[in-house]
Amino acid sequence: MSVKPWGGAFDEQTDPRVEKFTESISFDHRLAAVDIRGSQAHARMLAKVGLLTADECRQIVETLDQIGGEIARGEMVWKTELEDIHMHIESALIQRIGDVGRKLHTARSRNDQVSTDLKLYVRDSLTTLDGLLEELQKAFVERCEADADVVLPGFTHLQRAQPVMASHYWLAYCEKFQRDRERIADCLKRVNVLPLGAAALAGTSLPIDRDESAKLLGFTGAAATDTGSIAVAANSLDVSSDRDYLAESIFDLSLIAVHLSGWAEEWILWCTTEFGFLKLPDAYTTGSSIMPQKRNPDVLELIRGKSARVIADVTQILTLLKGLPLAYNRDLQEDKLAFFDALDTVQACLELAPNIVRRARLQVETINARLEEGFLDATTLMEYLIGRGVPMRTGHEVVGKLVRLCESKKCKLADLPLAELQQACDKIEAGVSDYIGVQNVVARLSSHGSGGRAAVQTQVAAWRERLKG
Ligand code: ARG
């Protein structure tokens, strides 16, 4: 008999080069644990509806546990001729318990099996990822305590714009990663819909109970698995072709990678002598083989660089899906490569990022030495004028002229004598000195979500509460 579980209608052996070309065991062995989980639930469901006896079910479940243990210990030898993880596990089962093992695949196809495995795997992975994102958020919030009094220039176009509390920067990243977490939670609602039971493409004439499978595997249609309800995919053709949940997951990963890349880029700039804002921990920098003084931000550069792969993975999965007729096509086997690559890449970045965030040090002296440069207070001075009834555009022009005056005198707005300020606009009074200078500005920026001292303190408290525990 052929080694292949599908060999019945074939009278020629598969060309070994075809086996090598079509195998996926080299990468889908990662699905072993979820494949076993899925098969055990399937066996229990089959027993419930009478397609297996209780004893057959017990034998299958126990033997699958043994096989799972062997795989986890690295004892299973992967064979190209067995194609994929599903056939490896099924043939190991049959080898051990014979005809009972030959019943496991009743009312199931690898098409619904692989999607079930993938969904279980994606669910676990996204949950892990959510935890890593939370760690990173916590690292940023911790920084808020250490840097509570530090003011940084805020930039637009990478030009000095207005001052903000350093914590405002840290919480900006918390917000981005929070949206990433929300996207993951939303994606999980669709991951959490049971494919199993769609069989090859058309369902089955056998009396299966898909609700039972959904219950056993925790497919609840919800972001978390504890709602008690169940969700079963309603169209078998859709099931065997649906990889939306993978495309979404990879996109979610790519946006995390893009957020990490933007942060890495910012800190790479901040570590330069030109900025001098930040010092990275030695453990997270590398030296040069020729220039003894170098301390290079290679980890941050690679976090930035690796985002390219994850972005490419989005393109890969979408291109893979775009021309597929219903239902399953073997093209879909390549879906895992894109997902695993995106997952591994983002996970590796997220495992390093929190320590970099925690251990980097702001160079407060260098920052403060130049903090009054760049007219970070110009906008607040304009707002002072608005508060005195000057139309916004007029105030803008007045301050613009004062900035020019300062540039020609090589001084700051705070250095201009009151008389000179009043010459520019007669609405200016002595109290203006409370509106210029960086510290005054951060004391006055007060709108909800602004970078001023009090507004940021409110946000820090809210984040601490949110991430508690
Ligand atoms: N290894 C295959 C995959 O990843 C499993 C499904 C095979 N199905 C089939 N009809 N050949 O997609």
Tab-separated table of C-alpha atoms and ligand atoms in Angstrom:
chain	number	residue	atom	x	y	z
A	1	MET	CA	0.000	0.000	0.000
A	2	SER	CA	1.138	3.556	-0.722
A	3	VAL	CA	2.614	5.541	2.155
A	4	LYS	CA	0.199	8.283	1.139
A	5	PRO	CA	-3.186	8.349	2.810
A	6	TRP	CA	-4.580	9.485	-0.535
A	7	GLY	CA	-2.799	6.851	-2.666
A	8	GLY	CA	-5.803	4.606	-3.455
A	9	ALA	CA	-6.491	5.847	-6.990
A	10	PHE	CA	-2.867	6.212	-8.002
A	11	ASP	CA	-0.843	3.560	-9.806
A	12	GLU	CA	2.403	5.473	-9.999
A	13	GLN	CA	4.638	6.648	-7.146
A	14	THR	CA	5.016	10.403	-6.759
A	15	ASP	CA	8.215	11.731	-8.344
A	16	PRO	CA	10.548	12.536	-5.407
A	17	ARG	CA	11.140	15.972	-6.934
A	18	VAL	CA	7.406	16.607	-6.740
A	19	GLU	CA	7.452	15.511	-3.124
A	20	LYS	CA	10.235	17.955	-2.439
A	21	PHE	CA	8.403	20.697	-4.290
A	22	THR	CA	5.037	20.183	-2.652
A	23	GLU	CA	6.045	19.451	0.926
A	24	SER	CA	5.217	21.869	3.701
A	25	ILE	CA	6.460	19.849	6.665
A	26	SER	CA	9.660	21.924	6.681
A	27	PHE	CA	7.601	24.871	7.925
A	28	ASP	CA	4.191	23.619	9.037
A	29	HIS	CA	5.663	21.327	11.720
A	30	ARG	CA	5.090	24.381	13.888
A	31	LEU	CA	1.401	23.507	13.781
A	32	ALA	CA	1.945	20.136	15.511
A	33	ALA	CA	0.507	21.082	18.898
A	34	VAL	CA	-2.572	22.805	17.475
A	35	ASP	CA	-3.092	19.984	14.969
A	36	ILE	CA	-3.246	17.564	17.864
A	37	ARG	CA	-5.585	19.828	19.826
A	38	GLY	CA	-7.857	20.064	16.780
A	39	SER	CA	-7.795	16.313	16.168
A	40	GLN	CA	-8.587	15.479	19.758
A	41	ALA	CA	-11.599	17.791	19.697
A	42	HIS	CA	-12.664	16.271	16.376
A	43	ALA	CA	-12.429	12.757	17.852
A	44	ARG	CA	-14.491	13.797	20.894
A	45	MET	CA	-17.122	15.291	18.621
A	46	LEU	CA	-17.172	12.106	16.500
A	47	ALA	CA	-17.707	10.078	19.671
A	48	LYS	CA	-20.510	12.349	20.789
A	49	VAL	CA	-22.430	11.772	17.546
A	50	GLY	CA	-21.685	8.032	17.508
A	51	LEU	CA	-19.160	7.945	14.666
A	52	LEU	CA	-16.544	6.676	17.153
A	53	THR	CA	-17.069	4.566	20.241
A	54	ALA	CA	-15.986	6.004	23.562
A	55	ASP	CA	-13.107	3.536	23.632
A	56	GLU	CA	-11.965	4.414	20.106
A	57	CYS	CA	-12.054	8.073	21.060
A	58	ARG	CA	-10.012	7.423	24.191
A	59	GLN	CA	-7.384	5.487	22.211
A	60	ILE	CA	-7.125	8.266	19.648
A	61	VAL	CA	-6.885	11.044	22.231
A	62	GLU	CA	-4.279	9.200	24.309
A	63	THR	CA	-2.159	8.197	21.340
A	64	LEU	CA	-2.275	11.734	19.998
A	65	ASP	CA	-0.998	12.912	23.381
A	66	GLN	CA	1.929	10.488	23.098
A	67	ILE	CA	2.676	11.617	19.556
A	68	GLY	CA	2.504	15.240	20.700
A	69	GLY	CA	5.007	14.500	23.442
A	70	GLU	CA	7.392	12.878	20.984
A	71	ILE	CA	7.167	15.804	18.609
A	72	ALA	CA	7.734	18.273	21.438
A	73	ARG	CA	10.857	16.349	22.445
A	74	GLY	CA	12.128	16.442	18.858
A	75	GLU	CA	11.829	12.667	18.430
A	76	MET	CA	9.671	12.636	15.299
A	77	VAL	CA	11.578	12.423	12.021
A	78	TRP	CA	10.014	14.570	9.302
A	79	LYS	CA	9.619	12.790	5.971
A	80	THR	CA	9.201	14.694	2.747
A	81	GLU	CA	6.965	11.963	1.330
A	82	LEU	CA	4.478	12.606	4.134
A	83	GLU	CA	4.002	16.171	2.878
A	84	ASP	CA	2.761	18.024	5.890
A	85	ILE	CA	2.177	17.963	9.621
A	86	HIS	CA	-1.355	16.622	9.255
A	87	MET	CA	-0.215	13.513	7.396
A	88	HIS	CA	2.715	12.958	9.737
A	89	ILE	CA	0.499	12.913	12.777
A	90	GLU	CA	-2.258	10.853	11.167
A	91	SER	CA	0.136	8.242	9.857
A	92	ALA	CA	1.888	8.013	13.235
A	93	LEU	CA	-1.540	7.430	14.774
A	94	ILE	CA	-2.436	4.715	12.275
A	95	GLN	CA	0.928	3.072	12.772
A	96	ARG	CA	0.178	2.745	16.481
A	97	ILE	CA	-3.526	1.958	16.672
A	98	GLY	CA	-4.332	0.697	13.174
A	99	ASP	CA	-7.958	0.794	12.086
A	100	VAL	CA	-9.053	2.965	14.996
A	101	GLY	CA	-6.547	5.553	13.827
A	102	ARG	CA	-7.925	5.231	10.310
A	103	LYS	CA	-11.241	6.578	11.582
A	104	LEU	CA	-9.965	9.931	12.852
A	105	HIS	CA	-10.227	11.686	9.513
A	106	THR	CA	-13.963	10.872	9.266
A	107	ALA	CA	-15.972	13.896	8.097
A	108	ARG	CA	-12.835	15.982	7.837
A	109	SER	CA	-10.479	17.111	5.095
A	110	ARG	CA	-7.046	18.618	5.380
A	111	ASN	CA	-8.706	21.719	3.986
A	112	ASP	CA	-10.821	22.433	7.039
A	113	GLN	CA	-8.184	20.858	9.259
A	114	VAL	CA	-5.406	23.203	8.176
A	115	SER	CA	-7.598	26.264	8.583
A	116	THR	CA	-8.614	25.116	12.058
A	117	ASP	CA	-4.969	24.558	12.975
A	118	LEU	CA	-4.021	27.940	11.637
A	119	LYS	CA	-6.781	29.695	13.504
A	120	LEU	CA	-5.744	28.025	16.755
A	121	TYR	CA	-2.138	28.981	16.075
A	122	VAL	CA	-3.004	32.551	15.120
A	123	ARG	CA	-5.170	32.892	18.217
A	124	ASP	CA	-2.343	31.799	20.511
A	125	SER	CA	0.198	33.947	18.658
A	126	LEU	CA	-1.913	37.080	18.692
A	127	THR	CA	-2.580	36.596	22.382
A	128	THR	CA	1.166	36.332	23.051
A	129	LEU	CA	1.737	39.388	20.908
A	130	ASP	CA	-0.835	41.351	22.855
A	131	GLY	CA	1.091	40.540	26.029
A	132	LEU	CA	4.344	41.731	24.461
A	133	LEU	CA	2.710	44.968	23.356
A	134	GLU	CA	1.454	45.496	26.873
A	135	GLU	CA	4.986	44.975	28.199
A	136	LEU	CA	6.237	47.625	25.843
A	137	GLN	CA	3.511	50.037	26.901
A	138	LYS	CA	4.451	49.416	30.521
A	139	ALA	CA	8.075	50.201	29.723
A	140	PHE	CA	7.049	53.531	28.222
A	141	VAL	CA	4.817	54.341	31.201
A	142	GLU	CA	7.679	53.512	33.592
A	143	ARG	CA	9.805	56.042	31.760
A	144	CYS	CA	7.180	58.681	32.520
A	145	GLU	CA	8.137	58.510	36.184
A	146	ALA	CA	11.850	58.738	35.558
A	147	ASP	CA	11.462	61.589	33.076
A	148	ALA	CA	8.578	63.356	34.830
A	149	ASP	CA	10.219	66.791	34.756
A	150	VAL	CA	11.957	66.580	31.400
A	151	VAL	CA	10.744	68.803	28.581
A	152	LEU	CA	11.607	67.967	24.999
A	153	PRO	CA	11.220	69.914	21.806
A	154	GLY	CA	8.364	68.589	19.719
A	155	PHE	CA	9.001	68.504	15.992
A	156	THR	CA	7.038	68.746	12.814
A	157	HIS	CA	8.948	68.248	9.570
A	158	LEU	CA	11.804	67.398	11.961
A	159	GLN	CA	11.983	71.147	12.692
A	160	ARG	CA	11.578	72.413	16.248
A	161	ALA	CA	7.931	73.252	16.786
A	162	GLN	CA	6.565	73.434	20.351
A	163	PRO	CA	7.791	71.986	23.632
A	164	VAL	CA	6.127	68.958	25.195
A	165	MET	CA	6.770	66.943	28.327
A	166	ALA	CA	9.035	63.955	27.573
A	167	SER	CA	6.250	61.745	28.891
A	168	HIS	CA	4.047	63.009	26.109
A	169	TYR	CA	6.401	61.268	23.690
A	170	TRP	CA	6.284	58.052	25.667
A	171	LEU	CA	2.512	58.051	25.826
A	172	ALA	CA	2.242	58.791	22.110
A	173	TYR	CA	3.778	55.357	21.561
A	174	CYS	CA	1.450	53.819	24.143
A	175	GLU	CA	-1.481	55.110	22.105
A	176	LYS	CA	-0.139	53.628	18.881
A	177	PHE	CA	0.474	50.261	20.486
A	178	GLN	CA	-2.954	50.426	22.106
A	179	ARG	CA	-4.557	50.736	18.674
A	180	ASP	CA	-2.433	47.780	17.587
A	181	ARG	CA	-3.838	45.827	20.509
A	182	GLU	CA	-7.368	46.841	19.611
A	183	ARG	CA	-6.803	45.734	16.037
A	184	ILE	CA	-5.587	42.366	17.328
A	185	ALA	CA	-8.677	42.024	19.528
A	186	ASP	CA	-10.912	42.873	16.603
A	187	CYS	CA	-9.125	40.412	14.331
A	188	LEU	CA	-9.534	37.716	16.978
A	189	LYS	CA	-13.315	37.936	16.629
A	190	ARG	CA	-12.999	36.586	13.096
A	191	VAL	CA	-10.190	34.175	13.944
A	192	ASN	CA	-12.510	32.768	16.589
A	193	VAL	CA	-14.991	31.232	14.137
A	194	LEU	CA	-14.776	27.456	13.656
A	195	PRO	CA	-13.826	26.169	10.177
A	196	LEU	CA	-13.819	22.468	11.118
A	197	GLY	CA	-16.649	20.439	9.651
A	198	ALA	CA	-16.602	22.192	6.291
A	199	ALA	CA	-14.703	19.085	5.205
A	200	ALA	CA	-13.168	19.425	1.736
A	201	LEU	CA	-15.473	22.155	0.405
A	202	ALA	CA	-19.059	20.959	0.639
A	203	GLY	CA	-19.569	19.765	4.189
A	204	THR	CA	-20.504	16.155	4.825
A	205	SER	CA	-23.445	13.757	4.747
A	206	LEU	CA	-22.343	12.378	8.127
A	207	PRO	CA	-24.167	13.544	11.278
A	208	ILE	CA	-21.442	15.755	12.756
A	209	ASP	CA	-21.970	18.344	15.481
A	210	ARG	CA	-20.018	21.461	14.632
A	211	ASP	CA	-21.306	23.356	17.642
A	212	GLU	CA	-19.671	20.722	19.810
A	213	SER	CA	-16.334	21.145	17.977
A	214	ALA	CA	-16.600	24.920	18.397
A	215	LYS	CA	-17.281	24.518	22.094
A	216	LEU	CA	-14.390	22.103	22.572
A	217	LEU	CA	-11.945	24.378	20.758
A	218	GLY	CA	-13.184	27.653	22.237
A	219	PHE	CA	-14.345	29.212	18.985
A	220	THR	CA	-16.571	31.923	20.406
A	221	GLY	CA	-16.613	34.614	17.752
A	222	ALA	CA	-15.241	36.960	20.383
A	223	ALA	CA	-11.931	38.643	21.059
A	224	ALA	CA	-11.446	36.593	24.225
A	225	THR	CA	-12.244	32.917	24.564
A	226	ASP	CA	-14.275	33.114	27.741
A	227	THR	CA	-17.678	34.335	26.610
A	228	GLY	CA	-19.295	30.920	26.560
A	229	SER	CA	-20.954	31.409	23.168
A	230	ILE	CA	-19.863	29.627	20.004
A	231	ALA	CA	-19.282	30.663	16.412
A	232	VAL	CA	-19.326	28.268	13.462
A	233	ALA	CA	-18.438	29.307	9.922
A	234	ALA	CA	-21.618	29.153	7.862
A	235	ASN	CA	-20.397	28.404	4.356
A	236	SER	CA	-18.163	25.429	3.638
A	237	LEU	CA	-16.921	26.837	0.312
A	238	ASP	CA	-15.888	30.008	2.084
A	239	VAL	CA	-14.132	28.082	4.849
A	240	SER	CA	-11.759	26.186	2.657
A	241	SER	CA	-10.688	29.313	0.790
A	242	ASP	CA	-10.836	31.882	3.597
A	243	ARG	CA	-7.539	33.302	4.730
A	244	ASP	CA	-8.843	36.775	5.566
A	245	TYR	CA	-7.865	36.217	9.172
A	246	LEU	CA	-4.267	35.613	8.117
A	247	ALA	CA	-4.186	38.647	5.845
A	248	GLU	CA	-5.611	40.763	8.661
A	249	SER	CA	-3.182	39.362	11.187
A	250	ILE	CA	-0.236	40.034	8.919
A	251	PHE	CA	-1.465	43.553	8.288
A	252	ASP	CA	-1.831	44.098	12.034
A	253	LEU	CA	1.723	42.818	12.433
A	254	SER	CA	2.935	45.128	9.698
A	255	LEU	CA	1.460	48.161	11.409
A	256	ILE	CA	3.146	47.142	14.658
A	257	ALA	CA	6.382	46.838	12.684
A	258	VAL	CA	5.827	50.270	11.171
A	259	HIS	CA	5.180	51.782	14.605
A	260	LEU	CA	8.322	50.133	15.951
A	261	SER	CA	10.265	51.349	12.939
A	262	GLY	CA	9.171	54.957	13.456
A	263	TRP	CA	10.159	54.786	17.108
A	264	ALA	CA	13.507	53.189	16.213
A	265	GLU	CA	14.185	55.877	13.631
A	266	GLU	CA	13.438	58.616	16.162
A	267	TRP	CA	15.750	57.149	18.766
A	268	ILE	CA	18.480	56.539	16.191
A	269	LEU	CA	18.356	60.256	15.446
A	270	TRP	CA	18.247	61.140	19.125
A	271	CYS	CA	21.441	59.110	19.748
A	272	THR	CA	23.464	61.075	17.244
A	273	THR	CA	25.966	63.669	18.436
A	274	GLU	CA	23.904	66.143	16.433
A	275	PHE	CA	20.837	65.570	18.620
A	276	GLY	CA	22.510	64.278	21.763
A	277	PHE	CA	19.147	63.559	23.422
A	278	LEU	CA	19.625	59.922	24.305
A	279	LYS	CA	22.138	57.337	25.364
A	280	LEU	CA	21.383	53.683	24.651
A	281	PRO	CA	22.462	50.938	27.045
A	282	ASP	CA	25.761	49.309	26.003
A	283	ALA	CA	24.080	45.902	25.983
A	284	TYR	CA	21.876	47.089	23.136
A	285	THR	CA	24.495	48.753	20.966
A	286	THR	CA	27.422	47.373	19.023
A	287	GLY	CA	30.907	48.623	18.288
A	288	SER	CA	32.827	49.124	15.076
A	289	SER	CA	35.571	46.765	13.984
A	290	ILE	CA	37.763	49.706	13.028
A	291	MET	CA	36.555	52.843	14.827
A	292	PRO	CA	37.120	52.383	18.546
A	293	GLN	CA	34.852	55.239	19.629
A	294	LYS	CA	31.714	53.934	17.922
A	295	ARG	CA	28.578	52.881	19.755
A	296	ASN	CA	26.129	51.983	17.041
A	297	PRO	CA	22.368	51.609	17.429
A	298	ASP	CA	22.296	48.389	15.366
A	299	VAL	CA	19.368	46.895	17.252
A	300	LEU	CA	17.219	49.928	16.523
A	301	GLU	CA	18.418	49.950	12.928
A	302	LEU	CA	17.426	46.307	12.529
A	303	ILE	CA	14.044	46.927	14.123
A	304	ARG	CA	13.609	49.630	11.495
A	305	GLY	CA	15.028	47.401	8.749
A	306	LYS	CA	13.023	44.312	9.605
A	307	SER	CA	9.759	46.200	9.143
A	308	ALA	CA	10.473	45.849	5.408
A	309	ARG	CA	10.013	42.065	5.624
A	310	VAL	CA	6.734	42.347	7.436
A	311	ILE	CA	5.444	44.844	4.892
A	312	ALA	CA	6.546	42.398	2.186
A	313	ASP	CA	4.592	39.641	3.954
A	314	VAL	CA	1.395	41.681	3.578
A	315	THR	CA	2.046	41.930	-0.141
A	316	GLN	CA	2.762	38.211	-0.293
A	317	ILE	CA	-0.459	37.088	1.345
A	318	LEU	CA	-2.657	39.479	-0.629
A	319	THR	CA	-1.023	38.502	-3.901
A	320	LEU	CA	-1.410	34.854	-2.968
A	321	LEU	CA	-5.139	35.301	-2.399
A	322	LYS	CA	-6.047	37.662	-5.160
A	323	GLY	CA	-6.639	35.255	-8.024
A	324	LEU	CA	-8.018	32.177	-6.280
A	325	PRO	CA	-11.294	30.631	-7.372
A	326	LEU	CA	-13.314	28.802	-4.708
A	327	ALA	CA	-12.516	26.694	-2.836
A	328	TYR	CA	-9.209	25.251	-1.570
A	329	ASN	CA	-6.211	25.632	-3.863
A	330	ARG	CA	-2.740	24.434	-3.021
A	331	ASP	CA	-1.449	27.980	-3.369
A	332	LEU	CA	-2.836	28.436	0.117
A	333	GLN	CA	-0.092	26.281	1.555
A	334	GLU	CA	2.227	29.269	1.098
A	335	ASP	CA	0.094	31.370	3.469
A	336	LYS	CA	1.974	30.051	6.476
A	337	LEU	CA	5.317	31.341	5.241
A	338	ALA	CA	4.050	34.904	5.201
A	339	PHE	CA	2.406	34.621	8.600
A	340	PHE	CA	5.276	32.859	10.373
A	341	ASP	CA	7.788	35.308	8.968
A	342	ALA	CA	5.747	38.337	10.012
A	343	LEU	CA	5.070	36.865	13.435
A	344	ASP	CA	8.661	35.829	14.150
A	345	THR	CA	10.021	39.149	12.979
A	346	VAL	CA	7.654	41.296	15.026
A	347	GLN	CA	7.953	39.043	18.041
A	348	ALA	CA	11.755	39.272	17.985
A	349	CYS	CA	11.526	43.070	17.846
A	350	LEU	CA	8.977	43.204	20.647
A	351	GLU	CA	11.113	41.002	22.853
A	352	LEU	CA	13.997	43.490	22.679
A	353	ALA	CA	12.139	46.786	22.604
A	354	PRO	CA	10.935	47.052	26.239
A	355	ASN	CA	14.456	46.799	27.653
A	356	ILE	CA	15.740	49.426	25.260
A	357	VAL	CA	12.896	51.688	26.311
A	358	ARG	CA	13.543	51.086	30.003
A	359	ARG	CA	17.300	51.367	29.945
A	360	ALA	CA	17.945	54.238	27.544
A	361	ARG	CA	18.801	57.514	29.299
A	362	LEU	CA	17.738	60.984	28.251
A	363	GLN	CA	20.710	63.340	28.194
A	364	VAL	CA	18.896	66.015	30.137
A	365	GLU	CA	21.831	68.440	30.318
A	366	THR	CA	22.332	68.429	26.566
A	367	ILE	CA	18.595	68.711	25.986
A	368	ASN	CA	18.215	71.610	28.405
A	369	ALA	CA	21.249	73.444	27.091
A	370	ARG	CA	19.459	73.974	23.771
A	371	LEU	CA	15.846	73.830	24.825
A	372	GLU	CA	15.256	77.556	24.451
A	373	GLU	CA	16.491	77.459	20.862
A	374	GLY	CA	14.149	77.309	17.921
A	375	PHE	CA	11.369	79.590	19.240
A	376	LEU	CA	9.367	76.761	20.796
A	377	ASP	CA	7.366	79.472	22.591
A	378	ALA	CA	6.310	81.424	19.496
A	379	THR	CA	2.910	79.771	19.172
A	380	THR	CA	2.047	80.355	22.831
A	381	LEU	CA	3.017	84.018	22.482
A	382	MET	CA	0.604	84.192	19.566
A	383	GLU	CA	-2.055	82.583	21.730
A	384	TYR	CA	-1.368	85.241	24.381
A	385	LEU	CA	-2.243	87.864	21.750
A	386	ILE	CA	-5.392	85.985	20.766
A	387	GLY	CA	-6.364	86.040	24.443
A	388	ARG	CA	-6.111	89.829	24.243
A	389	GLY	CA	-8.481	90.123	21.314
A	390	VAL	CA	-5.927	90.131	18.504
A	391	PRO	CA	-7.191	88.157	15.472
A	392	MET	CA	-5.250	84.934	15.049
A	393	ARG	CA	-3.743	85.832	11.670
A	394	THR	CA	-2.642	89.241	12.967
A	395	GLY	CA	-1.079	87.607	16.018
A	396	HIS	CA	0.695	85.142	13.742
A	397	GLU	CA	2.184	87.980	11.754
A	398	VAL	CA	3.208	89.970	14.853
A	399	VAL	CA	5.035	86.998	16.340
A	400	GLY	CA	6.574	86.146	12.964
A	401	LYS	CA	8.064	89.627	12.864
A	402	LEU	CA	9.309	89.322	16.442
A	403	VAL	CA	10.979	86.020	15.560
A	404	ARG	CA	12.720	87.726	12.663
A	405	LEU	CA	13.820	90.515	14.969
A	406	CYS	CA	15.248	87.930	17.392
A	407	GLU	CA	17.052	86.174	14.585
A	408	SER	CA	18.715	89.388	13.532
A	409	LYS	CA	19.666	90.160	17.149
A	410	LYS	CA	20.644	86.516	17.801
A	411	CYS	CA	18.428	86.362	20.888
A	412	LYS	CA	15.304	84.623	22.192
A	413	LEU	CA	11.789	86.031	22.475
A	414	ALA	CA	12.289	86.182	26.243
A	415	ASP	CA	15.315	88.440	25.757
A	416	LEU	CA	13.360	91.184	23.983
A	417	PRO	CA	12.666	94.199	26.192
A	418	LEU	CA	8.979	94.871	26.869
A	419	ALA	CA	9.142	98.135	24.894
A	420	GLU	CA	10.264	96.302	21.790
A	421	LEU	CA	7.463	93.768	22.172
A	422	GLN	CA	4.924	96.548	22.622
A	423	GLN	CA	6.230	98.236	19.521
A	424	ALA	CA	5.217	95.150	17.581
A	425	CYS	CA	1.753	95.054	19.186
A	426	ASP	CA	0.219	97.453	21.683
A	427	LYS	CA	-1.865	94.667	23.254
A	428	ILE	CA	1.264	93.250	24.884
A	429	GLU	CA	1.620	93.927	28.593
A	430	ALA	CA	4.215	93.133	31.273
A	431	GLY	CA	2.522	89.807	32.078
A	432	VAL	CA	3.664	88.498	28.702
A	433	SER	CA	6.805	87.188	30.361
A	434	ASP	CA	4.631	84.400	31.848
A	435	TYR	CA	3.869	83.138	28.347
A	436	ILE	CA	7.332	82.910	26.874
A	437	GLY	CA	10.110	80.503	27.643
A	438	VAL	CA	9.709	76.760	27.412
A	439	GLN	CA	8.713	76.163	31.049
A	440	ASN	CA	5.912	78.723	30.791
A	441	VAL	CA	4.685	77.085	27.630
A	442	VAL	CA	4.423	73.598	29.120
A	443	ALA	CA	2.641	75.134	32.111
A	444	ARG	CA	0.061	76.639	29.757
A	445	LEU	CA	-0.575	73.894	27.199
A	446	SER	CA	-3.719	72.555	28.818
A	447	SER	CA	-6.176	71.287	26.224
A	448	HIS	CA	-7.263	67.650	26.520
A	449	GLY	CA	-4.495	65.511	25.041
A	450	SER	CA	-1.961	68.330	24.917
A	451	GLY	CA	1.736	68.024	25.795
A	452	GLY	CA	1.599	70.409	28.767
A	453	ARG	CA	2.604	69.385	32.267
A	454	ALA	CA	-0.824	68.967	33.871
A	455	ALA	CA	-2.511	67.422	30.832
A	456	VAL	CA	0.285	64.873	30.546
A	457	GLN	CA	0.117	64.063	34.250
A	458	THR	CA	-3.559	63.250	33.801
A	459	GLN	CA	-2.719	60.938	30.911
A	460	VAL	CA	0.119	59.244	32.803
A	461	ALA	CA	-2.284	58.506	35.662
A	462	ALA	CA	-4.858	57.123	33.225
A	463	TRP	CA	-2.280	54.881	31.573
A	464	ARG	CA	-0.962	53.653	34.882
A	465	GLU	CA	-4.504	52.689	35.864
A	466	ARG	CA	-5.133	51.029	32.509
A	467	LEU	CA	-1.969	48.918	32.620
A	468	LYS	CA	-2.211	48.072	36.299
A	469	GLY	CA	-1.722	44.463	37.321
B	1	ARG	N1	-0.351	21.273	3.570
B	1	ARG	C1	-1.580	21.748	3.025
B	1	ARG	C2	-1.748	23.239	3.239
B	1	ARG	O1	-1.022	23.777	4.005
B	1	ARG	C3	-2.722	21.051	3.683
B	1	ARG	C4	-3.952	20.994	2.850
B	1	ARG	C5	-3.793	20.050	1.737
B	1	ARG	N2	-5.016	19.888	1.044
B	1	ARG	C6	-5.083	19.338	-0.175
B	1	ARG	N3	-6.222	19.269	-0.713
B	1	ARG	N4	-4.004	18.959	-0.797
B	1	ARG	O2	-2.558	23.905	2.673
